[in-house]
Structures are given as structure tokens and as C-alpha cells.
């Protein structure tokens, strides 16, 4: 999540923290593919119902776990799994789960490339992408979590009616994602320019709180897999403009907030446009 790695705080011993809260960390998640709802049912926890969770939700790029833990508290009959490649994030999220005694959440130290070895086809009721790194440059576009190829993976893992939700401070990433959802055969339930106002029930992430203090809006989209896309449809998605600069509004100088990671690109584009206007003015004198 975000564009920079989390720095290790002073007196923070990662290995000790991971060991202390290891009960909330699954190091061998591949062993549970297809049976998460049963395998993680908290015996003796007082949960009502049968010996399994009603649904399994994935927070992909869970950060320090605030969204994960709060989502789990609100839906005690569902299992919430957080994944992140940052060991510090895993340590913090596991600590939160343990200290707040959340019995229906756990974390997995893995990245998106391992999803199909960890979850079975149709196992997930929902996948949430909270403020993923946008990778605005064309060269790094394949790293985005919302490329058509990643979306095809998600649709295989989602149960019928399962949802994919993106929240981001980057309007360009949201708009790029809309093109990729179409290419991957998703149906959009909603697309929002202000998720906080229009969908206020989402728990906040730590990253979101910091962005809000900087004046960031939250852009978002929720979609469900629709009809399977054709090969031609998929290829069109791969061929769309990959640089997020192309999705910026025309009037850049009116932007109240520039998405993190795009500051230099926006300033360069503003300066080029100013120079072009100045040349045009001189030529017309």
C-alpha cells in the first residue's frame, strides 16, 4: 500500500514482534486452499451457527490491519484474511488482531502473485484493494493490482456474486481500472468520486487517515464478474494507454490534490503546457 516502504520504528525488533503475535500469522497458507472457512473456525469462541464461517473476504495489501480488524468486528460470521508483502505490516496487523482479540481475522505474508495457490476457485466472497500503489509510469504498469490479467485471476477466485472493491486517492488509477474491469468482463456496481460521502460505512485505513489530512479525496469502484470476456476483449484491455498521466484532467493547475507518486509528472506536464502557451503567444504577436 502506498508508494514507500514503512520504516522500522526505533526499538522495533521485527523478528520478536512476528514471533510474539505469530498466532495470527499463517506461514503455510497453501495448505488451506479451498477450506479456509472450516479450517479457521474459532472453536470455543462462542460464535453462533455451524462449524464454519459464512464467507471468506480478502484484504489484499492490508497494511497495518486497521481496515481488516474493523471489518472483522462488524461481520463476526465471516472470515477476513489480510495479505501483505511488507513484514512490518504483517507484524503490526497481527499485533492488532491479537491485542484486540479479533477471532475471525488472520494475516498472510504473501503477495498477489500467490493468490491462486492459496485460494480455490470461487472461495472468496469479496476482495478489497485499499489504496494500492498506482505505479503511474507505463514501464511499471504490469505491477498494478488492477491490470486486466490480475482481474482475471480475481474473477476465478470470487464466488458467484462476489465483489471486487478498489479505494484509492488516485483518480487516474480509478479511471484506468474502469477500462480494465470492462476488459476482464466485470459489471460495475458503483463508481464513486467521493467514497467517504457516498459509501461512508467503509472502515478507514491508517494510510487513508494520513491522506485525508492532506486533502485527498477517495475514489473508488465496486464490481462483480459478469460474462466471461472474449480474447479480443482481453487484448483490448492490455492495449489501452498504460501511463496514468493520460487519465489526468485537462486543467491540471486547478487540482487541489495530486495523487502520491504523480507529483513530478504533473508538474512537468504543467510546465510543458505553460511553455507551449508562451510559445504560441509569442508566435501570435
Tab-separated table of C-alpha atoms in Angstrom:
chain	number	residue	atom	x	y	z
A	1	UNK	CA	0.000	0.000	0.000
A	2	UNK	CA	1.189	3.450	-0.781
A	3	UNK	CA	4.407	4.305	-2.551
A	4	UNK	CA	7.073	3.900	0.109
A	5	UNK	CA	8.146	1.082	2.370
A	6	UNK	CA	7.263	1.501	6.012
A	7	UNK	CA	10.275	2.460	8.079
A	8	UNK	CA	11.178	0.340	11.082
A	9	UNK	CA	10.459	2.328	14.254
A	10	UNK	CA	13.112	2.785	16.907
A	11	UNK	CA	13.366	-0.197	19.276
A	12	UNK	CA	11.172	-2.264	16.936
A	13	UNK	CA	12.559	-5.791	16.610
A	14	UNK	CA	10.743	-7.333	13.675
A	15	UNK	CA	11.571	-10.972	14.402
A	16	UNK	CA	10.471	-10.651	18.022
A	17	UNK	CA	7.202	-8.975	17.023
A	18	UNK	CA	6.430	-11.622	14.394
A	19	UNK	CA	7.103	-14.399	16.900
A	20	UNK	CA	5.068	-12.806	19.675
A	21	UNK	CA	1.968	-12.412	17.517
A	22	UNK	CA	2.568	-15.403	15.293
A	23	UNK	CA	-0.746	-16.989	16.255
A	24	UNK	CA	-2.443	-14.523	13.893
A	25	UNK	CA	0.007	-15.218	11.020
A	26	UNK	CA	-0.364	-18.156	8.662
A	27	UNK	CA	3.024	-19.077	7.232
A	28	UNK	CA	1.819	-22.066	5.174
A	29	UNK	CA	-1.395	-20.776	3.610
A	30	UNK	CA	-1.192	-23.097	0.619
A	31	UNK	CA	-2.283	-25.935	2.912
A	32	UNK	CA	-5.711	-24.355	3.377
A	33	UNK	CA	-6.738	-23.634	-0.203
A	34	UNK	CA	-10.424	-24.447	-0.572
A	35	UNK	CA	-11.094	-24.919	3.142
A	36	UNK	CA	-10.389	-21.614	4.861
A	37	UNK	CA	-13.951	-21.239	6.149
A	38	UNK	CA	-13.788	-24.559	8.006
A	39	UNK	CA	-10.123	-24.646	8.998
A	40	UNK	CA	-10.185	-21.229	10.679
A	41	UNK	CA	-13.468	-21.579	12.534
A	42	UNK	CA	-12.665	-20.443	16.118
A	43	UNK	CA	-13.537	-23.427	18.311
A	44	UNK	CA	-14.915	-22.431	21.689
A	45	UNK	CA	-15.236	-18.773	20.712
A	46	UNK	CA	-18.970	-18.597	21.280
A	47	UNK	CA	-19.751	-17.907	17.627
A	48	UNK	CA	-23.252	-18.991	16.686
A	49	UNK	CA	-24.051	-21.260	13.766
A	50	UNK	CA	-22.271	-24.254	12.268
A	51	UNK	CA	-18.608	-25.132	12.337
A	52	UNK	CA	-17.569	-22.818	9.526
A	53	UNK	CA	-17.595	-19.183	8.554
A	54	UNK	CA	-20.353	-17.992	6.252
A	55	UNK	CA	-17.929	-16.240	3.896
A	56	UNK	CA	-14.239	-15.500	3.331
A	57	UNK	CA	-13.090	-11.977	2.496
A	58	UNK	CA	-9.624	-10.919	1.354
A	59	UNK	CA	-7.962	-7.584	2.148
A	60	UNK	CA	-5.174	-7.571	-0.434
A	61	UNK	CA	-2.441	-5.198	0.723
A	62	UNK	CA	-3.788	-4.983	4.268
A	63	UNK	CA	-1.188	-2.573	5.657
A	64	UNK	CA	-1.207	-2.361	9.449
A	65	UNK	CA	-4.587	-4.049	9.700
A	66	UNK	CA	-6.986	-1.290	10.835
A	67	UNK	CA	-9.443	-1.943	7.985
A	68	UNK	CA	-9.061	-5.703	8.363
A	69	UNK	CA	-9.737	-5.786	12.101
A	70	UNK	CA	-12.673	-3.390	11.981
A	71	UNK	CA	-14.268	-5.251	9.064
A	72	UNK	CA	-13.937	-8.486	11.033
A	73	UNK	CA	-15.536	-6.968	14.118
A	74	UNK	CA	-18.506	-5.789	12.081
A	75	UNK	CA	-19.102	-9.216	10.480
A	76	UNK	CA	-18.272	-11.889	13.092
A	77	UNK	CA	-19.721	-14.709	10.983
A	78	UNK	CA	-17.236	-14.054	8.165
A	79	UNK	CA	-13.509	-14.745	7.993
A	80	UNK	CA	-11.250	-11.856	7.000
A	81	UNK	CA	-7.797	-12.576	5.622
A	82	UNK	CA	-5.198	-9.873	5.111
A	83	UNK	CA	-2.260	-10.259	2.754
A	84	UNK	CA	0.813	-8.037	2.502
A	85	UNK	CA	4.387	-8.418	1.316
A	86	UNK	CA	5.765	-5.970	3.892
A	87	UNK	CA	6.916	-7.886	7.005
A	88	UNK	CA	6.424	-4.809	9.185
A	89	UNK	CA	2.815	-4.533	8.025
A	90	UNK	CA	2.265	-8.209	8.815
A	91	UNK	CA	3.732	-7.718	12.292
A	92	UNK	CA	1.551	-4.694	13.056
A	93	UNK	CA	-1.602	-6.284	11.657
A	94	UNK	CA	-1.013	-9.486	13.650
A	95	UNK	CA	-0.423	-7.436	16.792
A	96	UNK	CA	-3.703	-5.582	16.269
A	97	UNK	CA	-5.607	-8.833	15.754
A	98	UNK	CA	-4.152	-10.376	18.917
A	99	UNK	CA	-4.399	-7.368	21.203
A	100	UNK	CA	-7.955	-6.580	20.115
A	101	UNK	CA	-8.911	-10.269	20.367
A	102	UNK	CA	-10.359	-10.461	16.874
A	103	UNK	CA	-11.111	-14.163	16.395
A	104	UNK	CA	-12.188	-14.045	12.745
A	105	UNK	CA	-9.135	-12.450	11.130
A	106	UNK	CA	-5.599	-13.504	10.246
A	107	UNK	CA	-2.764	-12.333	8.017
A	108	UNK	CA	-0.652	-13.990	5.356
A	109	UNK	CA	2.837	-12.760	4.380
A	110	UNK	CA	2.383	-13.122	0.629
A	111	UNK	CA	1.859	-11.010	-2.478
A	112	UNK	CA	-0.809	-11.034	-5.166
A	113	UNK	CA	1.179	-13.391	-7.371
A	114	UNK	CA	0.494	-16.289	-4.984
A	115	UNK	CA	-3.295	-15.968	-4.822
A	116	UNK	CA	-4.172	-18.981	-6.937
A	117	UNK	CA	-2.039	-21.263	-4.771
A	118	UNK	CA	-3.708	-20.007	-1.583
A	119	UNK	CA	-7.395	-19.840	-2.531
A	120	UNK	CA	-9.592	-22.206	-4.515
A	121	UNK	CA	-11.849	-21.255	-7.390
A	122	UNK	CA	-14.935	-19.446	-6.077
A	123	UNK	CA	-13.709	-19.372	-2.465
A	124	UNK	CA	-13.818	-15.628	-1.834
A	125	UNK	CA	-16.941	-13.568	-1.199
A	126	UNK	CA	-15.045	-10.314	-1.613
A	127	UNK	CA	-11.661	-8.832	-2.446
A	128	UNK	CA	-10.775	-5.333	-1.293
A	129	UNK	CA	-7.905	-3.259	-2.664
A	130	UNK	CA	-7.321	-0.325	-0.320
A	131	UNK	CA	-5.001	2.368	-1.697
A	132	UNK	CA	-2.721	0.098	-3.738
A	133	UNK	CA	0.465	1.555	-5.189
A	134	UNK	CA	-0.625	3.118	-8.517
A	135	UNK	CA	2.682	2.728	-10.388
A	136	UNK	CA	1.878	5.676	-12.661
A	137	UNK	CA	4.641	5.121	-15.236
A	138	UNK	CA	3.901	2.961	-18.274
A	139	UNK	CA	7.038	0.905	-17.647
A	140	UNK	CA	5.698	-0.368	-14.314
A	141	UNK	CA	2.034	-0.713	-15.286
A	142	UNK	CA	2.130	-4.517	-15.046
A	143	UNK	CA	2.720	-4.187	-11.285
A	144	UNK	CA	-0.688	-2.596	-10.694
A	145	UNK	CA	-3.191	-4.743	-8.832
A	146	UNK	CA	-5.945	-3.806	-11.295
A	147	UNK	CA	-4.482	-4.857	-14.645
A	148	UNK	CA	-6.769	-6.994	-16.789
A	149	UNK	CA	-4.600	-10.034	-16.074
A	150	UNK	CA	-4.847	-9.590	-12.312
A	151	UNK	CA	-8.585	-9.006	-12.607
A	152	UNK	CA	-8.904	-12.310	-14.462
A	153	UNK	CA	-7.235	-14.039	-11.518
A	154	UNK	CA	-9.603	-12.365	-9.052
A	155	UNK	CA	-12.699	-13.378	-11.009
A	156	UNK	CA	-11.646	-17.031	-10.830
A	157	UNK	CA	-11.352	-16.805	-7.047
A	158	UNK	CA	-14.594	-14.902	-6.440
A	159	UNK	CA	-17.762	-16.794	-5.588
A	160	UNK	CA	-20.918	-16.085	-7.631
A	161	UNK	CA	-21.944	-12.561	-6.715
A	162	UNK	CA	-18.576	-11.914	-5.060
A	163	UNK	CA	-17.378	-8.325	-5.199
A	164	UNK	CA	-14.120	-6.576	-6.010
A	165	UNK	CA	-13.704	-3.147	-4.393
A	166	UNK	CA	-10.998	-0.570	-5.080
A	167	UNK	CA	-10.480	2.554	-2.978
A	168	UNK	CA	-7.713	4.978	-3.912
A	169	UNK	CA	-6.576	8.586	-3.671
A	170	UNK	CA	-5.695	8.388	-7.382
A	171	UNK	CA	-8.414	9.419	-9.822
A	172	UNK	CA	-6.178	8.256	-12.721
A	173	UNK	CA	-5.842	4.773	-11.200
A	174	UNK	CA	-9.603	4.537	-10.650
A	175	UNK	CA	-10.306	5.571	-14.259
A	176	UNK	CA	-7.657	3.207	-15.625
A	177	UNK	CA	-9.199	0.437	-13.517
A	178	UNK	CA	-12.589	1.041	-15.116
A	179	UNK	CA	-11.091	0.229	-18.535
A	180	UNK	CA	-9.542	-2.940	-17.153
A	181	UNK	CA	-12.738	-4.078	-15.438
A	182	UNK	CA	-14.544	-3.790	-18.747
A	183	UNK	CA	-11.813	-5.810	-20.467
A	184	UNK	CA	-11.971	-8.527	-17.799
A	185	UNK	CA	-15.734	-8.918	-18.048
A	186	UNK	CA	-16.815	-7.272	-14.800
A	187	UNK	CA	-20.069	-5.399	-14.225
A	188	UNK	CA	-19.643	-2.171	-12.257
A	189	UNK	CA	-21.985	-1.846	-9.272
A	190	UNK	CA	-20.856	1.668	-8.471
A	191	UNK	CA	-18.060	4.082	-9.307
A	192	UNK	CA	-17.546	6.979	-6.943
A	193	UNK	CA	-15.591	10.242	-6.938
A	194	UNK	CA	-16.166	10.566	-3.182
A	195	UNK	CA	-16.346	7.206	-1.439
A	196	UNK	CA	-16.297	8.745	2.049
A	197	UNK	CA	-19.543	10.634	1.389
A	198	UNK	CA	-21.321	8.164	-0.854
A	199	UNK	CA	-20.257	4.952	0.929
A	200	UNK	CA	-19.405	6.021	4.479
A	201	UNK	CA	-19.568	2.547	6.023
A	202	UNK	CA	-16.042	1.578	4.971
A	203	UNK	CA	-13.608	1.416	7.891
A	204	UNK	CA	-10.663	3.766	7.416
A	205	UNK	CA	-7.108	2.559	6.906
A	206	UNK	CA	-4.128	4.205	8.610
A	207	UNK	CA	-2.923	5.345	5.196
A	208	UNK	CA	-6.311	6.876	4.424
A	209	UNK	CA	-6.259	8.939	7.620
A	210	UNK	CA	-2.915	10.452	6.615
A	211	UNK	CA	-4.142	11.183	3.094
A	212	UNK	CA	-7.320	12.831	4.361
A	213	UNK	CA	-5.193	15.238	6.397
A	214	UNK	CA	-3.515	16.231	3.136
A	215	UNK	CA	-6.840	16.943	1.435
A	216	UNK	CA	-7.147	13.743	-0.565
A	217	UNK	CA	-10.463	12.528	-1.889
A	218	UNK	CA	-11.202	8.821	-2.012
A	219	UNK	CA	-12.078	7.496	-5.447
A	220	UNK	CA	-13.461	4.029	-5.845
A	221	UNK	CA	-15.290	1.347	-7.747
A	222	UNK	CA	-17.076	-1.884	-6.847
A	223	UNK	CA	-17.694	-4.555	-9.449
A	224	UNK	CA	-18.760	-8.190	-9.846
A	225	UNK	CA	-17.669	-10.674	-12.505
A	226	UNK	CA	-20.101	-10.721	-15.418
A	227	UNK	CA	-19.979	-12.713	-18.632
A	228	UNK	CA	-16.600	-14.197	-19.440
A	229	UNK	CA	-14.599	-11.794	-21.602
A	230	UNK	CA	-13.611	-12.708	-25.148
A	231	UNK	CA	-9.931	-12.981	-26.101
A	232	UNK	CA	-10.351	-9.820	-28.167
A	233	UNK	CA	-11.819	-8.003	-25.176
A	234	UNK	CA	-8.872	-9.011	-23.019
A	235	UNK	CA	-6.357	-7.884	-25.634
A	236	UNK	CA	-8.063	-4.504	-25.911
A	237	UNK	CA	-7.562	-4.099	-22.170
A	238	UNK	CA	-3.880	-4.902	-22.482
A	239	UNK	CA	-3.556	-2.377	-25.294
A	240	UNK	CA	-5.120	0.623	-23.513
A	241	UNK	CA	-2.956	3.597	-22.548
A	242	UNK	CA	-0.793	2.389	-19.669
A	243	UNK	CA	0.585	5.695	-18.367
A	244	UNK	CA	-1.684	7.142	-15.691
A	245	UNK	CA	-0.768	10.621	-16.886
A	246	UNK	CA	-3.238	10.057	-19.726
A	247	UNK	CA	-6.066	9.840	-17.181
A	248	UNK	CA	-5.364	13.202	-15.546
A	249	UNK	CA	-7.875	16.038	-16.129
A	250	UNK	CA	-7.052	18.696	-18.721
A	251	UNK	CA	-6.965	21.545	-16.210
A	252	UNK	CA	-4.059	20.376	-14.100
A	253	UNK	CA	-3.480	23.719	-12.423
A	254	UNK	CA	-6.890	23.517	-10.770
A	255	UNK	CA	-6.075	20.258	-8.973
A	256	UNK	CA	-6.467	20.587	-5.218
A	257	UNK	CA	-4.627	17.320	-4.638
A	258	UNK	CA	-2.112	15.406	-6.719
A	259	UNK	CA	-2.077	11.626	-6.181
A	260	UNK	CA	1.030	10.404	-4.406
A	261	UNK	CA	3.696	9.320	-6.859
A	262	UNK	CA	2.450	11.618	-9.620
A	263	UNK	CA	3.717	14.943	-8.299
A	264	UNK	CA	6.726	15.154	-10.625
A	265	UNK	CA	4.754	14.024	-13.671
A	266	UNK	CA	2.023	16.586	-13.028
A	267	UNK	CA	4.488	19.433	-12.504
A	268	UNK	CA	6.395	18.511	-15.668
A	269	UNK	CA	3.179	18.440	-17.656
A	270	UNK	CA	2.061	21.798	-16.242
A	271	UNK	CA	5.410	23.342	-17.164
A	272	UNK	CA	5.290	21.910	-20.697
A	273	UNK	CA	1.828	23.302	-21.228
A	274	UNK	CA	2.894	26.706	-19.892
A	275	UNK	CA	5.863	26.777	-22.256
A	276	UNK	CA	3.644	25.761	-25.149
A	277	UNK	CA	1.192	28.572	-24.358
A	278	UNK	CA	4.064	31.042	-24.100
A	279	UNK	CA	5.449	29.985	-27.491
A	280	UNK	CA	2.017	30.268	-29.027
A	281	UNK	CA	1.596	33.748	-27.550
A	282	UNK	CA	4.958	34.882	-28.934
A	283	UNK	CA	4.171	33.435	-32.362
A	284	UNK	CA	0.914	35.376	-32.493
A	285	UNK	CA	2.451	38.715	-31.546
